[in-house]
PDB file of C-alpha atoms and ligand atoms in Angstrom:
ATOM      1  CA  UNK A  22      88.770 133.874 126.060  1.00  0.00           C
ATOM      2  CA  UNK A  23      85.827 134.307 123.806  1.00  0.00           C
ATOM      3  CA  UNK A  24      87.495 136.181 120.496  1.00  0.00           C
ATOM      4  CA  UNK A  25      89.779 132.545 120.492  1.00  0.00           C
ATOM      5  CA  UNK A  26      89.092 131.086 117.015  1.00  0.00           C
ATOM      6  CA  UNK A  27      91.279 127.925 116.963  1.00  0.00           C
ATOM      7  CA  UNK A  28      90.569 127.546 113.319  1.00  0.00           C
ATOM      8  CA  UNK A  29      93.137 130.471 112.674  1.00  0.00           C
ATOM      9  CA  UNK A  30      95.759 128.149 113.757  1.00  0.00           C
ATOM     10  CA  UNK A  31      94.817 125.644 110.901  1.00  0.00           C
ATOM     11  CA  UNK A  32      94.992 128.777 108.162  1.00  0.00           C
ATOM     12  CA  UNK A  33      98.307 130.193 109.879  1.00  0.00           C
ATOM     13  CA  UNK A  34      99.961 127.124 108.726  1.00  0.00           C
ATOM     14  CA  UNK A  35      98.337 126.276 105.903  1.00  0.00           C
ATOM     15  CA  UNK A  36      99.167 129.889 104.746  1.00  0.00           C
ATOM     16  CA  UNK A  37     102.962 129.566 106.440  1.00  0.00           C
ATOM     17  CA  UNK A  38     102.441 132.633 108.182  1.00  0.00           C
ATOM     18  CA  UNK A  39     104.904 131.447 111.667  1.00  0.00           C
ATOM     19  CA  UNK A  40     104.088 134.386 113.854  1.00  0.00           C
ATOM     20  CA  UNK A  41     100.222 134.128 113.476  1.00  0.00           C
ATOM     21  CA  UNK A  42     100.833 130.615 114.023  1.00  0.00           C
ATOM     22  CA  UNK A  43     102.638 130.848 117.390  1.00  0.00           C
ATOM     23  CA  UNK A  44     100.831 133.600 118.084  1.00  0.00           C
ATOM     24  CA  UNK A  45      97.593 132.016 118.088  1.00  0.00           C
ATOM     25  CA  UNK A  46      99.153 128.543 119.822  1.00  0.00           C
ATOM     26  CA  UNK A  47     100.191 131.101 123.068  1.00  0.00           C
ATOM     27  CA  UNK A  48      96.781 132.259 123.534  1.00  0.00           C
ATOM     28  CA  UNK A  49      95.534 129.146 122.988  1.00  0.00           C
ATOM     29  CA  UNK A  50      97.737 127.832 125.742  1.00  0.00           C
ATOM     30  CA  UNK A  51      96.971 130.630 128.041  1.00  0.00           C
ATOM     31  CA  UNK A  52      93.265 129.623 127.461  1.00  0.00           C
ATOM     32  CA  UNK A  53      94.220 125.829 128.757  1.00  0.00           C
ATOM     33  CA  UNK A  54      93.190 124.263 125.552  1.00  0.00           C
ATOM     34  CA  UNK A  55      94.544 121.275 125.879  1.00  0.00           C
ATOM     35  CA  UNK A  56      98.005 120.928 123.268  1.00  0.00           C
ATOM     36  CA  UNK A  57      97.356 117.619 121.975  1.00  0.00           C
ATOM     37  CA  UNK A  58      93.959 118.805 120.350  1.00  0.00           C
ATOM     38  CA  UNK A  59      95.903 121.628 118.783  1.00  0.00           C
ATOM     39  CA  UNK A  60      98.248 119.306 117.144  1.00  0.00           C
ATOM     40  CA  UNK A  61      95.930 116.279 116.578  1.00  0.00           C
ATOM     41  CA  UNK A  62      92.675 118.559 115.337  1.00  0.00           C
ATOM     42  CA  UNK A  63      94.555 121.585 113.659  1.00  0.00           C
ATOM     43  CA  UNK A  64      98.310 121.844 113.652  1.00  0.00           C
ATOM     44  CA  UNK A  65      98.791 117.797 112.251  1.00  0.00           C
ATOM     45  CA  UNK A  66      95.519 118.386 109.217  1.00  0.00           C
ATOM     46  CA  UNK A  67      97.012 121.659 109.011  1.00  0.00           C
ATOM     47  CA  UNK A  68     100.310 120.206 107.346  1.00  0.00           C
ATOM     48  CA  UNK A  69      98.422 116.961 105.970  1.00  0.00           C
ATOM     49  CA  UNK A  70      96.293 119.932 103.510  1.00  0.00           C
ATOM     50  CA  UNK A  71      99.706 121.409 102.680  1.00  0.00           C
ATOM     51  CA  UNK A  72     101.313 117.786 101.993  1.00  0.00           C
ATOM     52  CA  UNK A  73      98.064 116.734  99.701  1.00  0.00           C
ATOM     53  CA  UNK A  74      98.397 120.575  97.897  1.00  0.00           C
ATOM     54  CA  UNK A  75     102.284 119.588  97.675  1.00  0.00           C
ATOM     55  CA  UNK A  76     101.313 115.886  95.931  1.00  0.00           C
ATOM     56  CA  UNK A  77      98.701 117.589  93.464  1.00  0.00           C
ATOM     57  CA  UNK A  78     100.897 119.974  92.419  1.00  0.00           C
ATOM     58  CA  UNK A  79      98.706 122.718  94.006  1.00  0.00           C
ATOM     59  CA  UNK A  80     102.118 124.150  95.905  1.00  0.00           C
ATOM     60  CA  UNK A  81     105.401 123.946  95.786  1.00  0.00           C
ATOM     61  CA  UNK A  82     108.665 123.203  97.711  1.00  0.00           C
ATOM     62  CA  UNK A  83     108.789 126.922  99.008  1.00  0.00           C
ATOM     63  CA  UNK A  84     105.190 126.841 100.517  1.00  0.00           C
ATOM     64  CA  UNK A  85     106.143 123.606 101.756  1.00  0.00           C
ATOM     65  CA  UNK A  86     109.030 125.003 103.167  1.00  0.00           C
ATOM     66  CA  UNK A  87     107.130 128.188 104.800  1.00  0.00           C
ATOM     67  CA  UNK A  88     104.443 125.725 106.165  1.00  0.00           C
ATOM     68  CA  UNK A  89     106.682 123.895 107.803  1.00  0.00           C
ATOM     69  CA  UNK A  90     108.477 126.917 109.370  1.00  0.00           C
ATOM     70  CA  UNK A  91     104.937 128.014 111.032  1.00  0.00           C
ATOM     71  CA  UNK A  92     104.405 124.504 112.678  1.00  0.00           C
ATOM     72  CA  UNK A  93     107.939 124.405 114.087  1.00  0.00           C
ATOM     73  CA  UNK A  94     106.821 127.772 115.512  1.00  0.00           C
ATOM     74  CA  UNK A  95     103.842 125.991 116.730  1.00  0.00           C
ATOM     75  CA  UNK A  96     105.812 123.054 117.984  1.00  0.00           C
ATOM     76  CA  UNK A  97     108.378 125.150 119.513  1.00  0.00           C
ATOM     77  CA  UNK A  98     105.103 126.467 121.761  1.00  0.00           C
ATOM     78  CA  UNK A  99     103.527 123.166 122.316  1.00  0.00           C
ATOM     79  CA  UNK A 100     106.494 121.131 122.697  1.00  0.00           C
ATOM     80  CA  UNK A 101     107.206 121.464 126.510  1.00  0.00           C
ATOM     81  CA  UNK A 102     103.612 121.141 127.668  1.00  0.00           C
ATOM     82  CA  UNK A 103     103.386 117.814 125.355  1.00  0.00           C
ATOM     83  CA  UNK A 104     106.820 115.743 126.606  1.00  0.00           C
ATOM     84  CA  UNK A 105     105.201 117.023 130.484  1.00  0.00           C
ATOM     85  CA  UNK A 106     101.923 115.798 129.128  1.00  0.00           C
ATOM     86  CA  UNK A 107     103.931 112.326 127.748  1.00  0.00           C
ATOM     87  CA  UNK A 108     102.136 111.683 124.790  1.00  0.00           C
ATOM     88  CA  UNK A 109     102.676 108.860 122.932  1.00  0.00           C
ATOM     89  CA  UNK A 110     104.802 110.015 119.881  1.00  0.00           C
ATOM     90  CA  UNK A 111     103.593 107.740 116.351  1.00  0.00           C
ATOM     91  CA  UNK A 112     106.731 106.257 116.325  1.00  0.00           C
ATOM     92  CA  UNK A 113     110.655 107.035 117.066  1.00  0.00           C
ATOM     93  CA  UNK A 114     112.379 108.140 113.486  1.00  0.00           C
ATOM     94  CA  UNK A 115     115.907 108.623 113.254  1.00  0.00           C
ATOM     95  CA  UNK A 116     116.929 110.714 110.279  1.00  0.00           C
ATOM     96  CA  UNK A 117     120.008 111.210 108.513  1.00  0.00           C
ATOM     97  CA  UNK A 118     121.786 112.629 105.612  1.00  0.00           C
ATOM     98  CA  UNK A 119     124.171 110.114 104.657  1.00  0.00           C
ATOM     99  CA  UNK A 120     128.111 109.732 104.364  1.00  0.00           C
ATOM    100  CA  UNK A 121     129.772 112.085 101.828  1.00  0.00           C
ATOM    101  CA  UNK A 122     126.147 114.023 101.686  1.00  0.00           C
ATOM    102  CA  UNK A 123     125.247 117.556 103.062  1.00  0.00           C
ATOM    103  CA  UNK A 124     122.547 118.419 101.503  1.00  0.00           C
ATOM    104  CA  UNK A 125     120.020 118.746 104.195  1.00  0.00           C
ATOM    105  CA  UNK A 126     116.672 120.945 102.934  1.00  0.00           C
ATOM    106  CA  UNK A 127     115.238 117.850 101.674  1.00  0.00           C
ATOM    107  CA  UNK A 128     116.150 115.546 105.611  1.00  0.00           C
ATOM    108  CA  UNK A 129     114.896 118.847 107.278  1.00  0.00           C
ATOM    109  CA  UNK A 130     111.583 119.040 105.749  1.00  0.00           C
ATOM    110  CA  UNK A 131     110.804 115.240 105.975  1.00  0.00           C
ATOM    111  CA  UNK A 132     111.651 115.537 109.540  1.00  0.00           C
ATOM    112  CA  UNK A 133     109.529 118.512 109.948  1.00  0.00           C
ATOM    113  CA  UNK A 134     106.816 117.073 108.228  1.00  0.00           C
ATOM    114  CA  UNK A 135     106.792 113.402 110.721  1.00  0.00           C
ATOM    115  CA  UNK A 136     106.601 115.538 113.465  1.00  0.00           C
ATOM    116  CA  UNK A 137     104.083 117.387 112.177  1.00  0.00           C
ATOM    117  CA  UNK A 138     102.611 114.080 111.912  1.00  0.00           C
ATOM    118  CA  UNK A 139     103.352 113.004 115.585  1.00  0.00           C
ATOM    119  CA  UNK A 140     106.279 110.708 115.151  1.00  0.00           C
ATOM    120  CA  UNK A 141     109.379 111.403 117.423  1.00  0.00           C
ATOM    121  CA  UNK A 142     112.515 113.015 115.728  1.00  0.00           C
ATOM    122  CA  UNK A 143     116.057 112.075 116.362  1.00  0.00           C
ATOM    123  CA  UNK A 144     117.414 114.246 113.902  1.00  0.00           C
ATOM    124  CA  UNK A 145     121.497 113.073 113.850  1.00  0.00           C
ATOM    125  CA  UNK A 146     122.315 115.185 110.960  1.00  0.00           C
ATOM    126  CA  UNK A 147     124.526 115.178 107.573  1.00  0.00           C
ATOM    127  CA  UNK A 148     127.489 113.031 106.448  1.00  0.00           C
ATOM    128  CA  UNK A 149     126.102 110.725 108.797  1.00  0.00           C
ATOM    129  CA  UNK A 150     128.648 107.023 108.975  1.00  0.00           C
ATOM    130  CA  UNK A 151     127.614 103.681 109.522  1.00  0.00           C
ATOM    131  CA  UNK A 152     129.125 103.588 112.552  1.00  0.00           C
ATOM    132  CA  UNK A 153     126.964 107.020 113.546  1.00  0.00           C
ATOM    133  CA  UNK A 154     123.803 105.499 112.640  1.00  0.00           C
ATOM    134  CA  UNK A 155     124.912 101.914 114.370  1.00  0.00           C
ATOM    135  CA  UNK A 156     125.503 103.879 117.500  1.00  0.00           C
ATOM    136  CA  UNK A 157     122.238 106.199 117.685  1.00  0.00           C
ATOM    137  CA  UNK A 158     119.974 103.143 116.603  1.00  0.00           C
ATOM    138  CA  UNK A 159     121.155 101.523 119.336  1.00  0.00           C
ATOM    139  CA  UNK A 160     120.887 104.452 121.627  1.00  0.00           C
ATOM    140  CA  UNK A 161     117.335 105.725 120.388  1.00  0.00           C
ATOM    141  CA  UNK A 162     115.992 102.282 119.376  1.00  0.00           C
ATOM    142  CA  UNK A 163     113.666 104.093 116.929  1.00  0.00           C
ATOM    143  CA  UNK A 164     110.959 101.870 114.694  1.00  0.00           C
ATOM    144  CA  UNK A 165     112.360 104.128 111.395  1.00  0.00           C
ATOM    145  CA  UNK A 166     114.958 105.181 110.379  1.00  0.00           C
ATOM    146  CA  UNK A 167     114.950 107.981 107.229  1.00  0.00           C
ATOM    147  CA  UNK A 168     117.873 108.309 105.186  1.00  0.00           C
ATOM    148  CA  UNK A 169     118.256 111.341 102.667  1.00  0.00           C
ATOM    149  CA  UNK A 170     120.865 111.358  99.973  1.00  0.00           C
ATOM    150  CA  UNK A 171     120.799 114.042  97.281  1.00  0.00           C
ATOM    151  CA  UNK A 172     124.174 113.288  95.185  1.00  0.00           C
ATOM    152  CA  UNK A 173     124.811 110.162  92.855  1.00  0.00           C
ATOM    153  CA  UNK A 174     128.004 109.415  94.401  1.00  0.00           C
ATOM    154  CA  UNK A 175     126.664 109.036  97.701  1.00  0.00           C
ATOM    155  CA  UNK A 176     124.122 106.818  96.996  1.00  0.00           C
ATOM    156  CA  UNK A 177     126.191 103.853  97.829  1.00  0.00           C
ATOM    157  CA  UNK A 178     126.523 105.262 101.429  1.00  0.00           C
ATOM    158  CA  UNK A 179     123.048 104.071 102.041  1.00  0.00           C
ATOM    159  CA  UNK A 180     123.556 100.656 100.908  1.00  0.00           C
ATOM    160  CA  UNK A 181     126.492 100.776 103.367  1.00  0.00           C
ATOM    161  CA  UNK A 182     124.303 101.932 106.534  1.00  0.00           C
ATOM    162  CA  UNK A 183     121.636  98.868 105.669  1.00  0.00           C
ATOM    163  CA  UNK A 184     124.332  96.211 105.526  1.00  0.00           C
ATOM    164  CA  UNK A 185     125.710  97.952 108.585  1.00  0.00           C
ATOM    165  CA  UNK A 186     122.602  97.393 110.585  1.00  0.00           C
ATOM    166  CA  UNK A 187     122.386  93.838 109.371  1.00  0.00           C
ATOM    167  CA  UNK A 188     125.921  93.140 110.849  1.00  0.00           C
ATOM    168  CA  UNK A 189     125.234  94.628 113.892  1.00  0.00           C
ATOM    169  CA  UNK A 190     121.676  92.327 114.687  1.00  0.00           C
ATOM    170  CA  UNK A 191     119.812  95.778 114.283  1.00  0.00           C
ATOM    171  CA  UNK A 192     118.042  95.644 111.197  1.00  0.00           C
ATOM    172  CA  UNK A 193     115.369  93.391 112.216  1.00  0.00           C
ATOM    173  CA  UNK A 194     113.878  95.883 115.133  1.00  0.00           C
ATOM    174  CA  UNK A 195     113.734  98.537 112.477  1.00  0.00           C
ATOM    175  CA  UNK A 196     112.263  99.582 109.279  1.00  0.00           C
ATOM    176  CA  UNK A 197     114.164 101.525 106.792  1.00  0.00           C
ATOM    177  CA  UNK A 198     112.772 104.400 104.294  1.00  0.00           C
ATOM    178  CA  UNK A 199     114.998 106.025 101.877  1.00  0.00           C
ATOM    179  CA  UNK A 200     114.625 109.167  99.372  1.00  0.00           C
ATOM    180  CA  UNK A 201     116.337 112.337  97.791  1.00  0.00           C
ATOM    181  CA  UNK A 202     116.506 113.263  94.082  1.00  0.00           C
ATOM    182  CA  UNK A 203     118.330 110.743  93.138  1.00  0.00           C
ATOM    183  CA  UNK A 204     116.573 107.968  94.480  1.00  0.00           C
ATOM    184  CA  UNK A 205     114.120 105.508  92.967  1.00  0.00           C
ATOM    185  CA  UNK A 206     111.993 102.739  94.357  1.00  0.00           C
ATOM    186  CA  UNK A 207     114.254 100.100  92.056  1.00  0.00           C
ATOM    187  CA  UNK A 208     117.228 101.672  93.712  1.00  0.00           C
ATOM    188  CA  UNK A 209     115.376 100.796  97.277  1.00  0.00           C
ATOM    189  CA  UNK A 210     114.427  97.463  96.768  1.00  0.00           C
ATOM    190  CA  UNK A 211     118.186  96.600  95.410  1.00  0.00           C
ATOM    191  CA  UNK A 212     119.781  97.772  98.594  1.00  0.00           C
ATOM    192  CA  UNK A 213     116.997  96.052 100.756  1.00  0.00           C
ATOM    193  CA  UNK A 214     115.192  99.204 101.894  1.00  0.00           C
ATOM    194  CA  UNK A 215     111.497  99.493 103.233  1.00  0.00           C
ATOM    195  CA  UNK A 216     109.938 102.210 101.701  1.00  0.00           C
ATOM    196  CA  UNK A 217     110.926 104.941  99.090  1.00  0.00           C
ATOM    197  CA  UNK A 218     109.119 107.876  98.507  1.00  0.00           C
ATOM    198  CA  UNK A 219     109.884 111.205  96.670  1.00  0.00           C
ATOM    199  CA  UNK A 220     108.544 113.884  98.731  1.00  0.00           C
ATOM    200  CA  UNK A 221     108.070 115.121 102.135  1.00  0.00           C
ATOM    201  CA  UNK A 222     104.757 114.402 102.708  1.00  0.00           C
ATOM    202  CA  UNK A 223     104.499 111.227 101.233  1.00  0.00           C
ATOM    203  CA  UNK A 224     107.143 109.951 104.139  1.00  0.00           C
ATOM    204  CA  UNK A 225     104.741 110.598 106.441  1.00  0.00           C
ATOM    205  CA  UNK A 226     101.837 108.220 104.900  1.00  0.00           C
ATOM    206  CA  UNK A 227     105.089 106.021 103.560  1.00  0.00           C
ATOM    207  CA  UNK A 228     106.246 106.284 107.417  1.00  0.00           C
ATOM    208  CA  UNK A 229     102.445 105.290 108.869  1.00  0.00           C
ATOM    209  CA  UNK A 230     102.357 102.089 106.895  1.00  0.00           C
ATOM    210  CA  UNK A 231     105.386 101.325 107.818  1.00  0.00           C
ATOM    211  CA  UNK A 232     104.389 101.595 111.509  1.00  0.00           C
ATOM    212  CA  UNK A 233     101.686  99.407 110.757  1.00  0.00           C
ATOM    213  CA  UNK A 234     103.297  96.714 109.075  1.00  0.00           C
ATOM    214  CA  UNK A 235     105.020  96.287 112.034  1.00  0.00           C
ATOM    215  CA  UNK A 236     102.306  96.328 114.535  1.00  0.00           C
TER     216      UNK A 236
HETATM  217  C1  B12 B 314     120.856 123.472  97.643  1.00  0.00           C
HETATM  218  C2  B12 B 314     121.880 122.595  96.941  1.00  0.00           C
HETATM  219  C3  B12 B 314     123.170 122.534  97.486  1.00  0.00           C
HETATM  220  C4  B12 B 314     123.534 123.243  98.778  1.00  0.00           C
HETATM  221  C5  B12 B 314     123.032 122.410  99.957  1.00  0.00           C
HETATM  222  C6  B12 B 314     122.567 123.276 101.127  1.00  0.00           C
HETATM  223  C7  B12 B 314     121.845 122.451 102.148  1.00  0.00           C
HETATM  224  N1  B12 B 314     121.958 122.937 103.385  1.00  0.00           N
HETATM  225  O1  B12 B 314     121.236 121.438 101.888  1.00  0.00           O
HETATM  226  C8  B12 B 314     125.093 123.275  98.660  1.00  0.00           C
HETATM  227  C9  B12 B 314     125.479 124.577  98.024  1.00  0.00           C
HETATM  228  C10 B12 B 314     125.847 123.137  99.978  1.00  0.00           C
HETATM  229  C11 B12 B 314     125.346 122.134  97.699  1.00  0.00           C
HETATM  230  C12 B12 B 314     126.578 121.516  97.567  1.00  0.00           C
HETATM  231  C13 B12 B 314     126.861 120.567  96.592  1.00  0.00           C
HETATM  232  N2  B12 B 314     126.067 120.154  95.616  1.00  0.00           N
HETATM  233 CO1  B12 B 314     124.174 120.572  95.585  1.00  0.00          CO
HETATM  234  N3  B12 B 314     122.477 121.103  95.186  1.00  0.00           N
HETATM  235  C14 B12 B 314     121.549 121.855  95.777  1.00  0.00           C
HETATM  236  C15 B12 B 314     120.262 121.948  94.947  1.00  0.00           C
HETATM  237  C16 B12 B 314     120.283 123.267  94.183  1.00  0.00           C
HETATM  238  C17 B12 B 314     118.942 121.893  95.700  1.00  0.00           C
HETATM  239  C18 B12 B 314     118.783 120.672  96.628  1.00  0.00           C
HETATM  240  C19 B12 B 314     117.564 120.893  97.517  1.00  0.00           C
HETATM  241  O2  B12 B 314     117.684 121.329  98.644  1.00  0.00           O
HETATM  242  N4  B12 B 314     116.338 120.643  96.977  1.00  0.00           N
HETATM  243  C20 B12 B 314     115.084 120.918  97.673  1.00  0.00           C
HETATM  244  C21 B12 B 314     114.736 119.736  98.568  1.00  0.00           C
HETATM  245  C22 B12 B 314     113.431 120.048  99.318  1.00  0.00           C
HETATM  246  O3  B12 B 314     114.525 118.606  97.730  1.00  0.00           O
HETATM  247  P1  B12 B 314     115.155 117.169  98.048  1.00  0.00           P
HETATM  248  O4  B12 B 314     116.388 117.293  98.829  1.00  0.00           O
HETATM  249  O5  B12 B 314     115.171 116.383  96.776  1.00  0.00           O
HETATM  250  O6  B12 B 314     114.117 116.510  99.040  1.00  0.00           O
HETATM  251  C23 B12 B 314     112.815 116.144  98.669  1.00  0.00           C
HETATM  252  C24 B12 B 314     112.698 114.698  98.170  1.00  0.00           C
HETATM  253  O7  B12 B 314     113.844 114.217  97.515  1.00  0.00           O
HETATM  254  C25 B12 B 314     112.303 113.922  99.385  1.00  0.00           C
HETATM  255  N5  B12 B 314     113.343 113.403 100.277  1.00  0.00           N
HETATM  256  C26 B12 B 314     114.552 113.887 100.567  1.00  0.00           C
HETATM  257  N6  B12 B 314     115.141 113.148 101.495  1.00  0.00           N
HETATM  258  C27 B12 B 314     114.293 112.163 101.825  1.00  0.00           C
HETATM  259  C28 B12 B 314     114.410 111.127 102.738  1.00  0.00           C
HETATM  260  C29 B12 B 314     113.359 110.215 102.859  1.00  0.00           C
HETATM  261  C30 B12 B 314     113.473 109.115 103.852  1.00  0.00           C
HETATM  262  C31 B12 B 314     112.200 110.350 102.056  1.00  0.00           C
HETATM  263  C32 B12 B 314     111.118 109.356 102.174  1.00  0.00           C
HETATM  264  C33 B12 B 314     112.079 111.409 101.147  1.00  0.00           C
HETATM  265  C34 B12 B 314     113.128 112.296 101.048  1.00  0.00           C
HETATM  266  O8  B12 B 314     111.509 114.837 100.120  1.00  0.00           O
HETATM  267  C35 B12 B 314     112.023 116.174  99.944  1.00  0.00           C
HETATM  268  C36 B12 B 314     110.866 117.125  99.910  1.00  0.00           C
HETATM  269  O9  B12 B 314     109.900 116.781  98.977  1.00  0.00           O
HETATM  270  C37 B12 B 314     120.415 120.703  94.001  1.00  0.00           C
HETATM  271  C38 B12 B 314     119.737 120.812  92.645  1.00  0.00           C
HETATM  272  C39 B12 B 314     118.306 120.390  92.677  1.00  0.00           C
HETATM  273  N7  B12 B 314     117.498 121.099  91.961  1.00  0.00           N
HETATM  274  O10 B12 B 314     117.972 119.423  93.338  1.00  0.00           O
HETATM  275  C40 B12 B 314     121.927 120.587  93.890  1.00  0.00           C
HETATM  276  C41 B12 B 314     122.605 119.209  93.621  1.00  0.00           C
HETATM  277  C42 B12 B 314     121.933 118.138  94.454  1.00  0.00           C
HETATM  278  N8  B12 B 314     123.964 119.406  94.086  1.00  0.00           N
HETATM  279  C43 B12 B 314     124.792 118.854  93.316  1.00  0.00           C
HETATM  280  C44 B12 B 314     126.204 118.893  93.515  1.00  0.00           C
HETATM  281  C45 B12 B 314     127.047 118.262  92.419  1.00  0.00           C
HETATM  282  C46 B12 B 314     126.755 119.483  94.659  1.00  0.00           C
HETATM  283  C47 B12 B 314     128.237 119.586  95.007  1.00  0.00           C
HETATM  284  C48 B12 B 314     129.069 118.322  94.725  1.00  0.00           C
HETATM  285  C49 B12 B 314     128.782 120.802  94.269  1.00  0.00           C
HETATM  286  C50 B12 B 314     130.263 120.988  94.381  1.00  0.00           C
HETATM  287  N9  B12 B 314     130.949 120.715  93.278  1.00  0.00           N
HETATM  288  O11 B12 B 314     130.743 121.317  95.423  1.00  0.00           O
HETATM  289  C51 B12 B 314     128.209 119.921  96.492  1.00  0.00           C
HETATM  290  C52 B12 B 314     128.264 118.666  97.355  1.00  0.00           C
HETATM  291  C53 B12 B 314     128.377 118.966  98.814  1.00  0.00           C
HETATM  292  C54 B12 B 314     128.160 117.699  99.594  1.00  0.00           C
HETATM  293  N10 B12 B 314     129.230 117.001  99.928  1.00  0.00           N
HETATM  294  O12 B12 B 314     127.026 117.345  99.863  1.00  0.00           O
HETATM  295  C55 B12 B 314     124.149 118.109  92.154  1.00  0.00           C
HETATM  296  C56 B12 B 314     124.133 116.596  92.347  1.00  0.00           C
HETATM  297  C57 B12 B 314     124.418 115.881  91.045  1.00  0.00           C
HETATM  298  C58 B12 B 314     124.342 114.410  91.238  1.00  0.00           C
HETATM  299  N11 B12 B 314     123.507 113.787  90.445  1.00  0.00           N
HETATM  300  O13 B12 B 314     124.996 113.833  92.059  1.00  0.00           O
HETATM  301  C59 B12 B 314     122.737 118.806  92.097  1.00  0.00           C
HETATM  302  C60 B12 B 314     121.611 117.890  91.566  1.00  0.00           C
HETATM  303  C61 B12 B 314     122.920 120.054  91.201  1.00  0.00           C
HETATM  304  C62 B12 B 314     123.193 119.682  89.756  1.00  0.00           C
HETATM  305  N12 B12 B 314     122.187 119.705  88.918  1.00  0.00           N
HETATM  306  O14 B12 B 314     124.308 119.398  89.397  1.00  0.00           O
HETATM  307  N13 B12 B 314     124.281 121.855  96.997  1.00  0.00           N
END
């Protein structure tokens, strides 16, 4: 297929145009290009430009937001051919709005943006109990866990889903990021957390060196 121009791919998503995007990932399929170089060479620096334009102040959460929709169209392509092809995901992350909390923009887009940067999603939704999280960390025996929160009140939920882990003999196997407006790093390290960031794409880097520190 000689008018393929893979680099279109990159710009689809960059530009968060989602039917270009799939678009381009179908003929690029058709054409056997292999799906992990789309993700790892285009689709994965692709959202890393949009996450670095997102940190500078260069775009904003709507871009972000449109971005992300074009790689989910991307992913929704790829997706089949890559769990046939069993790549190894980055890491498993389960992510969760917590107890009392359903705001869920924020959870979505972090979870968009690790598996835009190859980590595993066990998305187990809002309002999320101890108990819930107990039960799918056991199930899914991720190496992360994300937990959003976006109201003051439920703040203390998260607390509540650490300690929760601890009583259960589950923390240790599992590292623990935390974030939403009304979160701070001092509010992370009180609770015991393992990482705090305030955006989207810092997760992901916040999510690699957490992978890391475990290695
Ligand atoms: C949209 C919205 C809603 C929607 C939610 C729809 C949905 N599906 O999510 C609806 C209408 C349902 C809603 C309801 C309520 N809301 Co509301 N809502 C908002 C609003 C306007 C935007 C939130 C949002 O989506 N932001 C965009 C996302 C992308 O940002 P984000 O969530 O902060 O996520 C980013 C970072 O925080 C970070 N992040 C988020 N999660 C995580 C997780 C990890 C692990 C990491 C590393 C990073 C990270 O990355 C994200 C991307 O950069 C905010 C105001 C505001 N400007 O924030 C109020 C706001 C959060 N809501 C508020 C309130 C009070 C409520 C209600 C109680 C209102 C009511 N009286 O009913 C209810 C509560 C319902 C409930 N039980 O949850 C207050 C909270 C006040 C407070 N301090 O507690 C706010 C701040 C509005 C205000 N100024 O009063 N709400």
């Amino acid at each position: 297929m000689p008018d393929l121009d893979l680099d279109q791919l990159y710009f689809a998503i960059v530009d968060g145009n989602a039917k270009a995007a799939a678009a381009v990932t179908q003929e690029a399929v058709a054409a056997d290009v292999d799906p992990q170089l789309l993700l790892t060479d285009y689709m994965i620096p692709a959202m890393d430009e949009v996450g670095a334009k997102f940190e500078a102040n260069e775009c904003f959460v709507p871009e972000l937001l449109i971005s992300a929709r074009a790689m989910k169209a991307s992913m929704e392509v790829i997706r089949p051919l890559l769990l046939g092809k069993a790549v190894e995901p980055a890491g498993r992350v389960v992510v969760a709005t917590v107890q009392g909390d359903l705001h869920d923009i924020g959870k979505n887009l972090v979870a968009t943006m690790l598996e835009g940067g190859g980590f595993q999603i066990v998305d187990i939704g809002t309002d999320v109990s101890p108990d819930k999280l107990a039960d799918a960390v056991a199930t899914h025996q991720p190496q992360l866990i994300a937990l959003s929160a976006l109201l003051t009140t439920t703040l203390p939920s998260m607390k509540r889903m650490i300690d929760r882990l601890a009583a259960d003999g589950l923390r240790g196997g599992v590292k623990v990021m935390i974030g939403g407006a009304p979160v701070t790093q001092d509010f992370a390290d009180e609770i015991g957390a393992d990482g705090y960031s305030d955006n989207a794409a810092g997760a992901v880097n916040l999510a690699r060196q957490l992978m890391a520190a475990a290695a």
